[in-house]
Amino acid sequence: MRETKERKIRTLLLAVLLLAGLGAVGCEPDFGLSRGRTLGVAIPDPQTWRVSSTNGGFKNIRRAADGDASTLAVSARRYRNAQITIDLGKPCLFNLLALRHGENAFGFARKVALSTSMDGKRYTNRYSCPGTRGITYIPVLTQILARYVRITAVVQGSQPWAISEIYLQ
């Protein structure tokens, strides 16, 4: 009974934090501190992102950000420590990344990690969390300004990693 109550409290807290953070991201936010200038940069259209992968044997990794949820980028059977790197083309402000697994709901990594960089060379680990079926959400409690985003499959799942779309907000 106590575990159930604690779980409900954790779930409610996470929901509140996510909802509070979602209002402050996305298209050119201005928090009233910039005196007319925007602090962040709008996230560009995913079809303009440069997406690459290492260690995962992905087929058609570009499909993970092509704007079509019916297409799928699928890794090799063994993909532990596979990395997907996204070059957004310019620094962007965000605090939520989501991986949609498409028709292969069980094509998720059991644990994923999010790292970011401004120069594509020095990455900072931001957050790691369990992967989930359907859509894996990777929330970050603070705003992140980065040009490069890297997603790592820390622990592989039972099926190849499948990604139909990557969303940043």
CSV table of N, CA and C in Angstrom, one decimal:
chain,number,residue,atom,x,y,z
A,1,MET,N,0.8,-1.2,0.0
A,1,MET,CA,0.0,0.0,0.0
A,1,MET,C,0.9,1.3,0.0
A,2,ARG,N,1.9,1.2,0.8
A,2,ARG,CA,2.8,2.4,0.9
A,2,ARG,C,3.5,2.6,-0.4
A,3,GLU,N,3.9,1.5,-1.1
A,3,GLU,CA,4.6,1.6,-2.4
A,3,GLU,C,3.7,2.2,-3.4
A,4,THR,N,2.4,1.8,-3.4
A,4,THR,CA,1.4,2.4,-4.3
A,4,THR,C,1.3,3.9,-4.1
A,5,LYS,N,1.2,4.3,-2.9
A,5,LYS,CA,1.1,5.7,-2.6
A,5,LYS,C,2.3,6.5,-3.1
A,6,GLU,N,3.5,6.0,-2.8
A,6,GLU,CA,4.7,6.6,-3.2
A,6,GLU,C,4.8,6.7,-4.7
A,7,ARG,N,4.4,5.7,-5.4
A,7,ARG,CA,4.4,5.7,-6.8
A,7,ARG,C,3.5,6.7,-7.4
A,8,LYS,N,2.3,6.8,-6.8
A,8,LYS,CA,1.3,7.9,-7.3
A,8,LYS,C,1.9,9.3,-7.1
A,9,ILE,N,2.6,9.5,-5.9
A,9,ILE,CA,3.1,10.8,-5.7
A,9,ILE,C,4.2,11.1,-6.7
A,10,ARG,N,5.1,10.1,-7.0
A,10,ARG,CA,6.2,10.3,-7.9
A,10,ARG,C,5.6,10.6,-9.3
A,11,THR,N,4.6,9.9,-9.7
A,11,THR,CA,4.0,10.1,-11.0
A,11,THR,C,3.3,11.5,-11.1
A,12,LEU,N,2.6,11.9,-10.1
A,12,LEU,CA,2.0,13.2,-10.0
A,12,LEU,C,3.1,14.3,-10.1
A,13,LEU,N,4.2,14.1,-9.4
A,13,LEU,CA,5.3,15.1,-9.4
A,13,LEU,C,5.9,15.2,-10.8
A,14,LEU,N,6.1,14.1,-11.4
A,14,LEU,CA,6.7,14.1,-12.8
A,14,LEU,C,5.8,14.8,-13.7
A,15,ALA,N,4.5,14.5,-13.6
A,15,ALA,CA,3.5,15.2,-14.5
A,15,ALA,C,3.5,16.7,-14.3
A,16,VAL,N,3.5,17.1,-13.1
A,16,VAL,CA,3.5,18.6,-12.8
A,16,VAL,C,4.8,19.2,-13.4
A,17,LEU,N,5.9,18.6,-13.2
A,17,LEU,CA,7.2,19.1,-13.7
A,17,LEU,C,7.2,19.2,-15.2
A,18,LEU,N,6.7,18.1,-15.8
A,18,LEU,CA,6.6,18.1,-17.3
A,18,LEU,C,5.7,19.2,-17.8
A,19,LEU,N,4.5,19.3,-17.2
A,19,LEU,CA,3.5,20.4,-17.7
A,19,LEU,C,4.1,21.8,-17.4
A,20,ALA,N,4.7,22.0,-16.3
A,20,ALA,CA,5.3,23.3,-16.0
A,20,ALA,C,6.4,23.6,-17.0
A,21,GLY,N,7.2,22.7,-17.4
A,21,GLY,CA,8.3,22.9,-18.3
A,21,GLY,C,7.9,23.1,-19.8
A,22,LEU,N,6.8,22.4,-20.1
A,22,LEU,CA,6.3,22.5,-21.5
A,22,LEU,C,5.9,23.9,-22.0
A,23,GLY,N,5.5,24.7,-21.1
A,23,GLY,CA,5.0,26.0,-21.4
A,23,GLY,C,6.2,27.0,-21.7
A,24,ALA,N,7.4,26.6,-21.4
A,24,ALA,CA,8.5,27.5,-21.5
A,24,ALA,C,9.5,27.1,-22.6
A,25,VAL,N,9.1,26.2,-23.6
A,25,VAL,CA,10.0,25.7,-24.6
A,25,VAL,C,9.4,25.9,-26.0
A,26,GLY,N,10.2,25.5,-27.0
A,26,GLY,CA,9.7,25.5,-28.3
A,26,GLY,C,10.1,26.7,-29.1
A,27,CYS,N,9.1,27.4,-29.7
A,27,CYS,CA,9.4,28.5,-30.6
A,27,CYS,C,9.8,29.8,-29.9
A,28,GLU,N,11.0,30.1,-30.0
A,28,GLU,CA,11.5,31.4,-29.6
A,28,GLU,C,10.9,31.9,-28.3
A,29,PRO,N,11.2,31.3,-27.2
A,29,PRO,CA,10.6,31.8,-25.9
A,29,PRO,C,11.3,33.1,-25.5
A,30,ASP,N,10.5,33.9,-24.8
A,30,ASP,CA,11.0,35.1,-24.2
A,30,ASP,C,10.5,35.1,-22.8
A,31,PHE,N,11.4,35.0,-21.8
A,31,PHE,CA,11.0,34.9,-20.4
A,31,PHE,C,10.9,36.3,-19.8
A,32,GLY,N,10.8,37.3,-20.5
A,32,GLY,CA,10.7,38.7,-20.0
A,32,GLY,C,12.0,39.2,-19.5
A,33,LEU,N,13.1,38.5,-19.6
A,33,LEU,CA,14.4,38.9,-19.2
A,33,LEU,C,15.3,39.6,-20.2
A,34,SER,N,14.8,39.5,-21.5
A,34,SER,CA,15.7,39.8,-22.6
A,34,SER,C,15.4,41.2,-23.1
A,35,ARG,N,14.5,41.9,-22.6
A,35,ARG,CA,14.2,43.3,-23.0
A,35,ARG,C,14.0,43.4,-24.5
A,36,GLY,N,13.1,42.5,-25.0
A,36,GLY,CA,12.8,42.6,-26.4
A,36,GLY,C,13.5,41.6,-27.3
A,37,ARG,N,14.6,41.0,-26.8
A,37,ARG,CA,15.3,40.0,-27.6
A,37,ARG,C,14.9,38.6,-27.0
A,38,THR,N,14.9,37.6,-27.9
A,38,THR,CA,14.6,36.3,-27.5
A,38,THR,C,15.9,35.6,-26.9
A,39,LEU,N,15.7,34.8,-25.9
A,39,LEU,CA,16.8,34.1,-25.3
A,39,LEU,C,17.2,32.8,-26.0
A,40,GLY,N,16.3,32.1,-26.6
A,40,GLY,CA,16.5,30.9,-27.3
A,40,GLY,C,16.3,31.0,-28.8
A,41,VAL,N,16.5,29.9,-29.4
A,41,VAL,CA,16.3,29.8,-30.9
A,41,VAL,C,15.3,28.7,-31.1
A,42,ALA,N,14.4,29.0,-32.1
A,42,ALA,CA,13.3,28.0,-32.4
A,42,ALA,C,13.9,26.8,-33.0
A,43,ILE,N,13.3,25.6,-32.6
A,43,ILE,CA,13.8,24.3,-33.1
A,43,ILE,C,13.4,24.3,-34.6
A,44,PRO,N,14.4,24.0,-35.5
A,44,PRO,CA,14.1,23.9,-36.9
A,44,PRO,C,13.3,22.7,-37.3
A,45,ASP,N,12.8,22.7,-38.5
A,45,ASP,CA,12.0,21.6,-39.0
A,45,ASP,C,12.9,20.3,-38.9
A,46,PRO,N,12.4,19.2,-38.4
A,46,PRO,CA,13.2,18.0,-38.3
A,46,PRO,C,13.7,17.5,-39.7
A,47,GLN,N,13.1,17.8,-40.7
A,47,GLN,CA,13.5,17.4,-42.1
A,47,GLN,C,14.8,18.1,-42.4
A,48,THR,N,15.2,19.1,-41.7
A,48,THR,CA,16.5,19.8,-42.0
A,48,THR,C,17.6,19.3,-41.1
A,49,TRP,N,17.3,18.5,-40.1
A,49,TRP,CA,18.3,18.0,-39.2
A,49,TRP,C,19.2,17.1,-39.9
A,50,ARG,N,20.5,17.0,-39.5
A,50,ARG,CA,21.4,16.0,-40.0
A,50,ARG,C,21.5,14.9,-38.9
A,51,VAL,N,21.0,13.7,-39.3
A,51,VAL,CA,20.9,12.6,-38.3
A,51,VAL,C,21.9,11.5,-38.7
A,52,SER,N,22.7,11.1,-37.7
A,52,SER,CA,23.7,10.0,-38.0
A,52,SER,C,23.7,9.0,-36.8
A,53,SER,N,24.3,7.9,-37.1
A,53,SER,CA,24.3,6.9,-36.0
A,53,SER,C,25.6,6.1,-36.0
A,54,THR,N,26.0,5.6,-34.8
A,54,THR,CA,27.2,4.8,-34.7
A,54,THR,C,26.9,3.6,-33.8
A,55,ASN,N,27.5,2.5,-34.0
A,55,ASN,CA,27.5,1.3,-33.1
A,55,ASN,C,26.1,0.6,-33.2
A,56,GLY,N,25.2,1.1,-34.0
A,56,GLY,CA,23.8,0.4,-33.9
A,56,GLY,C,23.4,-0.3,-35.2
A,57,GLY,N,24.2,-0.1,-36.2
A,57,GLY,CA,23.9,-0.8,-37.5
A,57,GLY,C,22.5,-0.4,-38.0
A,58,PHE,N,22.1,0.9,-37.8
A,58,PHE,CA,20.8,1.4,-38.2
A,58,PHE,C,20.7,1.3,-39.8
A,59,LYS,N,19.5,0.9,-40.2
A,59,LYS,CA,19.2,1.0,-41.6
A,59,LYS,C,18.3,2.2,-41.8
A,60,ASN,N,18.7,3.1,-42.7
A,60,ASN,CA,17.9,4.3,-43.0
A,60,ASN,C,17.7,5.2,-41.8
A,61,ILE,N,18.7,5.6,-41.1
A,61,ILE,CA,18.6,6.4,-39.9
A,61,ILE,C,17.9,7.7,-40.2
A,62,ARG,N,18.0,8.2,-41.4
A,62,ARG,CA,17.3,9.4,-41.8
A,62,ARG,C,15.8,9.4,-41.6
A,63,ARG,N,15.2,8.2,-41.6
A,63,ARG,CA,13.8,8.0,-41.4
A,63,ARG,C,13.3,8.4,-40.0
A,64,ALA,N,14.2,8.5,-39.1
A,64,ALA,CA,13.9,8.8,-37.7
A,64,ALA,C,13.5,10.3,-37.6
A,65,ALA,N,13.8,11.1,-38.6
A,65,ALA,CA,13.4,12.5,-38.6
A,65,ALA,C,13.0,13.0,-39.9
A,66,ASP,N,12.1,12.2,-40.6
A,66,ASP,CA,11.7,12.6,-42.0
A,66,ASP,C,10.3,13.2,-42.0
A,67,GLY,N,9.6,13.3,-40.8
A,67,GLY,CA,8.3,13.9,-40.8
A,67,GLY,C,7.2,12.9,-41.1
A,68,ASP,N,7.5,11.6,-41.3
A,68,ASP,CA,6.6,10.6,-41.7
A,68,ASP,C,6.6,9.5,-40.6
A,69,ALA,N,5.6,9.4,-39.7
A,69,ALA,CA,5.6,8.5,-38.7
A,69,ALA,C,5.4,7.0,-39.1
A,70,SER,N,5.1,6.8,-40.4
A,70,SER,CA,4.9,5.5,-40.9
A,70,SER,C,6.2,4.9,-41.4
A,71,THR,N,7.3,5.7,-41.5
A,71,THR,CA,8.6,5.1,-41.9
A,71,THR,C,9.4,4.8,-40.6
A,72,LEU,N,10.3,3.9,-40.7
A,72,LEU,CA,11.0,3.4,-39.5
A,72,LEU,C,12.5,3.2,-39.8
A,73,ALA,N,13.3,3.7,-38.8
A,73,ALA,CA,14.7,3.4,-38.8
A,73,ALA,C,14.9,2.3,-37.8
A,74,VAL,N,15.6,1.2,-38.2
A,74,VAL,CA,15.7,0.0,-37.4
A,74,VAL,C,17.2,-0.4,-37.2
A,75,SER,N,17.5,-0.6,-36.0
A,75,SER,CA,18.9,-1.0,-35.7
A,75,SER,C,19.2,-2.5,-36.0
A,76,ALA,N,20.4,-2.9,-35.9
A,76,ALA,CA,20.8,-4.3,-35.9
A,76,ALA,C,20.3,-5.0,-34.7
A,77,ARG,N,20.3,-6.3,-34.6
A,77,ARG,CA,19.8,-7.0,-33.5
A,77,ARG,C,20.6,-6.7,-32.2
A,78,ARG,N,21.9,-6.5,-32.3
A,78,ARG,CA,22.7,-6.1,-31.1
A,78,ARG,C,23.1,-4.6,-31.3
A,79,TYR,N,22.6,-3.8,-30.4
A,79,TYR,CA,22.8,-2.4,-30.5
A,79,TYR,C,23.2,-1.7,-29.2
A,80,ARG,N,23.7,-2.4,-28.2
A,80,ARG,CA,24.1,-1.8,-27.0
A,80,ARG,C,25.1,-0.7,-27.3
A,81,ASN,N,24.9,0.4,-26.6
A,81,ASN,CA,25.8,1.6,-26.8
A,81,ASN,C,25.6,2.3,-28.2
A,82,ALA,N,24.6,1.9,-28.9
A,82,ALA,CA,24.3,2.6,-30.2
A,82,ALA,C,24.0,4.1,-29.9
A,83,GLN,N,24.5,4.9,-30.8
A,83,GLN,CA,24.2,6.4,-30.6
A,83,GLN,C,23.6,6.9,-31.8
A,84,ILE,N,22.6,7.8,-31.6
A,84,ILE,CA,22.0,8.6,-32.7
A,84,ILE,C,22.4,10.1,-32.4
A,85,THR,N,23.0,10.7,-33.3
A,85,THR,CA,23.4,12.1,-33.1
A,85,THR,C,22.7,13.0,-34.1
A,86,ILE,N,22.1,14.1,-33.6
A,86,ILE,CA,21.4,15.0,-34.4
A,86,ILE,C,22.1,16.3,-34.4
A,87,ASP,N,22.4,16.9,-35.6
A,87,ASP,CA,22.9,18.2,-35.7
A,87,ASP,C,21.7,19.1,-36.1
A,88,LEU,N,21.3,19.9,-35.2
A,88,LEU,CA,20.1,20.8,-35.4
A,88,LEU,C,20.4,21.9,-36.4
A,89,GLY,N,21.7,22.2,-36.7
A,89,GLY,CA,22.0,23.2,-37.6
A,89,GLY,C,22.3,24.6,-36.9
A,90,LYS,N,21.7,24.8,-35.7
A,90,LYS,CA,21.9,26.0,-34.9
A,90,LYS,C,21.6,25.7,-33.5
A,91,PRO,N,22.0,26.4,-32.5
A,91,PRO,CA,21.7,26.2,-31.1
A,91,PRO,C,20.2,26.4,-30.9
A,92,CYS,N,19.6,25.4,-30.2
A,92,CYS,CA,18.1,25.5,-30.0
A,92,CYS,C,17.9,25.2,-28.5
A,93,LEU,N,16.8,25.7,-28.0
A,93,LEU,CA,16.4,25.6,-26.6
A,93,LEU,C,15.3,24.5,-26.5
A,94,PHE,N,15.5,23.5,-25.6
A,94,PHE,CA,14.5,22.5,-25.4
A,94,PHE,C,14.6,21.9,-24.0
A,95,ASN,N,13.6,21.1,-23.6
A,95,ASN,CA,13.7,20.4,-22.4
A,95,ASN,C,12.9,19.0,-22.4
A,96,LEU,N,12.6,18.6,-23.6
A,96,LEU,CA,11.9,17.3,-23.8
A,96,LEU,C,12.3,16.7,-25.1
A,97,LEU,N,12.7,15.4,-25.1
A,97,LEU,CA,12.9,14.7,-26.3
A,97,LEU,C,12.1,13.4,-26.2
A,98,ALA,N,11.4,13.1,-27.4
A,98,ALA,CA,10.6,11.9,-27.4
A,98,ALA,C,11.0,11.0,-28.6
A,99,LEU,N,11.0,9.7,-28.4
A,99,LEU,CA,11.3,8.8,-29.5
A,99,LEU,C,10.1,7.9,-29.7
A,100,ARG,N,9.5,8.1,-30.9
A,100,ARG,CA,8.3,7.3,-31.2
A,100,ARG,C,8.8,6.0,-31.9
A,101,HIS,N,8.3,4.9,-31.4
A,101,HIS,CA,8.8,3.6,-31.9
A,101,HIS,C,7.9,3.0,-33.0
A,102,GLY,N,6.9,3.7,-33.5
A,102,GLY,CA,6.1,3.4,-34.6
A,102,GLY,C,5.3,2.1,-34.4
A,103,GLU,N,5.2,1.3,-35.5
A,103,GLU,CA,4.4,0.1,-35.4
A,103,GLU,C,5.1,-1.0,-34.6
A,104,ASN,N,6.4,-0.8,-34.3
A,104,ASN,CA,7.1,-1.8,-33.5
A,104,ASN,C,7.1,-1.2,-32.1
A,105,ALA,N,6.0,-1.4,-31.3
A,105,ALA,CA,5.9,-0.8,-30.0
A,105,ALA,C,7.0,-1.3,-29.0
A,106,PHE,N,7.5,-2.5,-29.3
A,106,PHE,CA,8.5,-3.1,-28.4
A,106,PHE,C,9.9,-2.9,-28.9
A,107,GLY,N,10.1,-2.1,-29.9
A,107,GLY,CA,11.4,-1.8,-30.4
A,107,GLY,C,12.0,-0.6,-29.6
A,108,PHE,N,12.2,-0.8,-28.3
A,108,PHE,CA,12.8,0.3,-27.5
A,108,PHE,C,14.0,-0.2,-26.8
A,109,ALA,N,14.9,0.7,-26.5
A,109,ALA,CA,16.1,0.3,-25.6
A,109,ALA,C,15.6,0.4,-24.2
A,110,ARG,N,16.1,-0.6,-23.3
A,110,ARG,CA,15.6,-0.6,-21.9
A,110,ARG,C,16.1,0.6,-21.1
A,111,LYS,N,17.2,1.2,-21.5
A,111,LYS,CA,17.7,2.4,-20.9
A,111,LYS,C,18.4,3.3,-21.9
A,112,VAL,N,18.0,4.6,-21.9
A,112,VAL,CA,18.6,5.5,-22.9
A,112,VAL,C,19.2,6.7,-22.1
A,113,ALA,N,20.1,7.3,-22.8
A,113,ALA,CA,20.8,8.5,-22.2
A,113,ALA,C,20.8,9.6,-23.2
A,114,LEU,N,20.6,10.9,-22.7
A,114,LEU,CA,20.6,12.1,-23.5
A,114,LEU,C,21.9,12.9,-23.2
A,115,SER,N,22.6,13.2,-24.2
A,115,SER,CA,23.8,14.1,-24.1
A,115,SER,C,23.6,15.2,-25.1
A,116,THR,N,24.2,16.4,-24.8
A,116,THR,CA,24.2,17.5,-25.7
A,116,THR,C,25.5,18.2,-25.8
A,117,SER,N,25.7,19.0,-26.9
A,117,SER,CA,26.9,19.7,-27.2
A,117,SER,C,26.6,20.9,-28.0
A,118,MET,N,27.5,21.9,-27.9
A,118,MET,CA,27.4,23.1,-28.7
A,118,MET,C,28.3,22.9,-29.9
A,119,ASP,N,29.4,22.2,-29.8
A,119,ASP,CA,30.4,22.1,-30.9
A,119,ASP,C,30.5,20.7,-31.6
A,120,GLY,N,29.7,19.7,-31.1
A,120,GLY,CA,29.8,18.4,-31.7
A,120,GLY,C,31.0,17.5,-31.3
A,121,LYS,N,31.8,18.0,-30.3
A,121,LYS,CA,33.0,17.3,-29.9
A,121,LYS,C,32.9,17.0,-28.4
A,122,ARG,N,32.6,18.0,-27.6
A,122,ARG,CA,32.5,17.8,-26.1
A,122,ARG,C,31.0,17.7,-25.7
A,123,TYR,N,30.6,16.5,-25.3
A,123,TYR,CA,29.2,16.3,-24.9
A,123,TYR,C,29.0,16.2,-23.4
A,124,THR,N,27.9,16.8,-23.0
A,124,THR,CA,27.5,16.8,-21.6
A,124,THR,C,26.4,15.8,-21.4
A,125,ASN,N,26.5,14.9,-20.5
A,125,ASN,CA,25.4,14.0,-20.1
A,125,ASN,C,24.3,14.7,-19.4
A,126,ARG,N,23.1,14.7,-19.9
A,126,ARG,CA,22.0,15.4,-19.3
A,126,ARG,C,21.0,14.6,-18.5
A,127,TYR,N,20.7,13.4,-19.0
A,127,TYR,CA,19.7,12.6,-18.3
A,127,TYR,C,19.7,11.2,-18.9
A,128,SER,N,19.4,10.2,-18.0
A,128,SER,CA,19.2,8.8,-18.5
A,128,SER,C,17.9,8.3,-17.8
A,129,CYS,N,17.2,7.5,-18.6
A,129,CYS,CA,15.9,6.9,-18.1
A,129,CYS,C,15.6,5.6,-18.8
A,130,PRO,N,14.6,4.9,-18.2
A,130,PRO,CA,14.2,3.7,-18.9
A,130,PRO,C,13.5,4.0,-20.2
A,131,GLY,N,13.7,3.1,-21.2
A,131,GLY,CA,12.9,3.3,-22.4
A,131,GLY,C,11.5,2.6,-22.2
A,132,THR,N,10.6,3.0,-23.0
A,132,THR,CA,9.2,2.5,-22.8
A,132,THR,C,8.6,2.1,-24.2
A,133,ARG,N,7.7,1.3,-24.2
A,133,ARG,CA,7.1,0.9,-25.4
A,133,ARG,C,6.2,2.0,-26.0
A,134,GLY,N,6.0,2.0,-27.3
A,134,GLY,CA,5.2,3.0,-27.9
A,134,GLY,C,6.1,4.3,-28.1
A,135,ILE,N,6.2,5.1,-27.1
A,135,ILE,CA,7.0,6.3,-27.1
A,135,ILE,C,7.9,6.4,-25.9
A,136,THR,N,9.1,6.7,-26.1
A,136,THR,CA,10.0,6.9,-24.9
A,136,THR,C,10.2,8.4,-24.8
A,137,TYR,N,9.8,8.9,-23.6
A,137,TYR,CA,9.9,10.3,-23.3
A,137,TYR,C,11.2,10.5,-22.5
A,138,ILE,N,12.0,11.5,-22.8
A,138,ILE,CA,13.2,11.9,-22.1
A,138,ILE,C,13.1,13.3,-21.6
A,139,PRO,N,12.5,13.5,-20.5
A,139,PRO,CA,12.3,14.9,-20.0
A,139,PRO,C,13.6,15.4,-19.3
A,140,VAL,N,13.8,16.7,-19.3
A,140,VAL,CA,15.0,17.3,-18.6
A,140,VAL,C,14.4,18.4,-17.8
A,141,LEU,N,14.7,18.5,-16.6
A,141,LEU,CA,14.1,19.5,-15.7
A,141,LEU,C,14.5,20.9,-15.9
A,142,THR,N,15.6,21.1,-16.6
A,142,THR,CA,16.1,22.5,-16.9
A,142,THR,C,16.1,22.7,-18.4
A,143,GLN,N,16.0,23.9,-18.9
A,143,GLN,CA,16.1,24.2,-20.3
A,143,GLN,C,17.6,23.9,-20.8
A,144,ILE,N,17.7,23.4,-22.0
A,144,ILE,CA,19.0,23.1,-22.5
A,144,ILE,C,19.1,23.8,-23.8
A,145,LEU,N,20.3,24.5,-24.0
A,145,LEU,CA,20.6,25.2,-25.2
A,145,LEU,C,21.7,24.4,-25.9
A,146,ALA,N,21.5,23.8,-27.0
A,146,ALA,CA,22.4,22.9,-27.7
A,146,ALA,C,22.2,22.9,-29.2
A,147,ARG,N,23.3,22.6,-29.9
A,147,ARG,CA,23.2,22.4,-31.3
A,147,ARG,C,23.1,20.9,-31.7
A,148,TYR,N,23.9,20.1,-30.9
A,148,TYR,CA,24.0,18.7,-31.2
A,148,TYR,C,23.3,17.9,-30.0
A,149,VAL,N,22.5,16.9,-30.4
A,149,VAL,CA,21.8,16.1,-29.4
A,149,VAL,C,22.2,14.7,-29.7
A,150,ARG,N,22.6,13.9,-28.7
A,150,ARG,CA,23.0,12.5,-28.8
A,150,ARG,C,22.1,11.7,-27.9
A,151,ILE,N,21.6,10.6,-28.5
A,151,ILE,CA,20.8,9.6,-27.7
A,151,ILE,C,21.5,8.3,-27.8
A,152,THR,N,21.8,7.7,-26.6
A,152,THR,CA,22.5,6.5,-26.5
A,152,THR,C,21.7,5.4,-25.9
A,153,ALA,N,21.7,4.2,-26.5
A,153,ALA,CA,21.0,3.0,-26.0
A,153,ALA,C,22.0,2.4,-25.0
A,154,VAL,N,21.8,2.7,-23.7
A,154,VAL,CA,22.7,2.2,-22.7
A,154,VAL,C,22.5,0.7,-22.4
A,155,VAL,N,21.2,0.3,-22.4
A,155,VAL,CA,20.9,-1.1,-22.3
A,155,VAL,C,19.9,-1.4,-23.4
A,156,GLN,N,20.3,-2.4,-24.2
A,156,GLN,CA,19.4,-2.8,-25.3
A,156,GLN,C,18.2,-3.5,-24.9
A,157,GLY,N,17.1,-3.5,-25.7
A,157,GLY,CA,15.9,-4.2,-25.4
A,157,GLY,C,15.9,-5.6,-26.0
A,158,SER,N,14.7,-6.2,-26.0
A,158,SER,CA,14.6,-7.6,-26.5
A,158,SER,C,14.5,-7.6,-28.0
A,159,GLN,N,14.1,-6.5,-28.6
A,159,GLN,CA,14.0,-6.4,-30.1
A,159,GLN,C,14.9,-5.3,-30.6
A,160,PRO,N,15.2,-5.3,-31.9
A,160,PRO,CA,16.0,-4.2,-32.5
A,160,PRO,C,15.3,-2.8,-32.2
A,161,TRP,N,16.2,-1.8,-32.0
A,161,TRP,CA,15.7,-0.5,-31.7
A,161,TRP,C,15.0,0.1,-32.9
A,162,ALA,N,13.8,0.5,-32.8
A,162,ALA,CA,13.0,1.0,-33.9
A,162,ALA,C,12.5,2.4,-33.6
A,163,ILE,N,12.8,3.4,-34.5
A,163,ILE,CA,12.4,4.8,-34.3
A,163,ILE,C,11.7,5.3,-35.5
A,164,SER,N,10.5,5.7,-35.4
A,164,SER,CA,9.8,6.2,-36.5
A,164,SER,C,9.9,7.8,-36.6
A,165,GLU,N,10.0,8.4,-35.4
A,165,GLU,CA,10.2,9.8,-35.4
A,165,GLU,C,10.9,10.2,-34.1
A,166,ILE,N,11.6,11.3,-34.1
A,166,ILE,CA,12.3,11.9,-33.0
A,166,ILE,C,11.7,13.3,-32.8
A,167,TYR,N,11.2,13.6,-31.7
A,167,TYR,CA,10.6,14.9,-31.4
A,167,TYR,C,11.4,15.7,-30.3
A,168,LEU,N,11.6,17.0,-30.6
A,168,LEU,CA,12.2,17.9,-29.6
A,168,LEU,C,11.2,19.0,-29.3
A,169,GLN,N,11.1,19.3,-28.0
A,169,GLN,CA,10.2,20.4,-27.6
A,169,GLN,C,10.9,21.2,-26.5
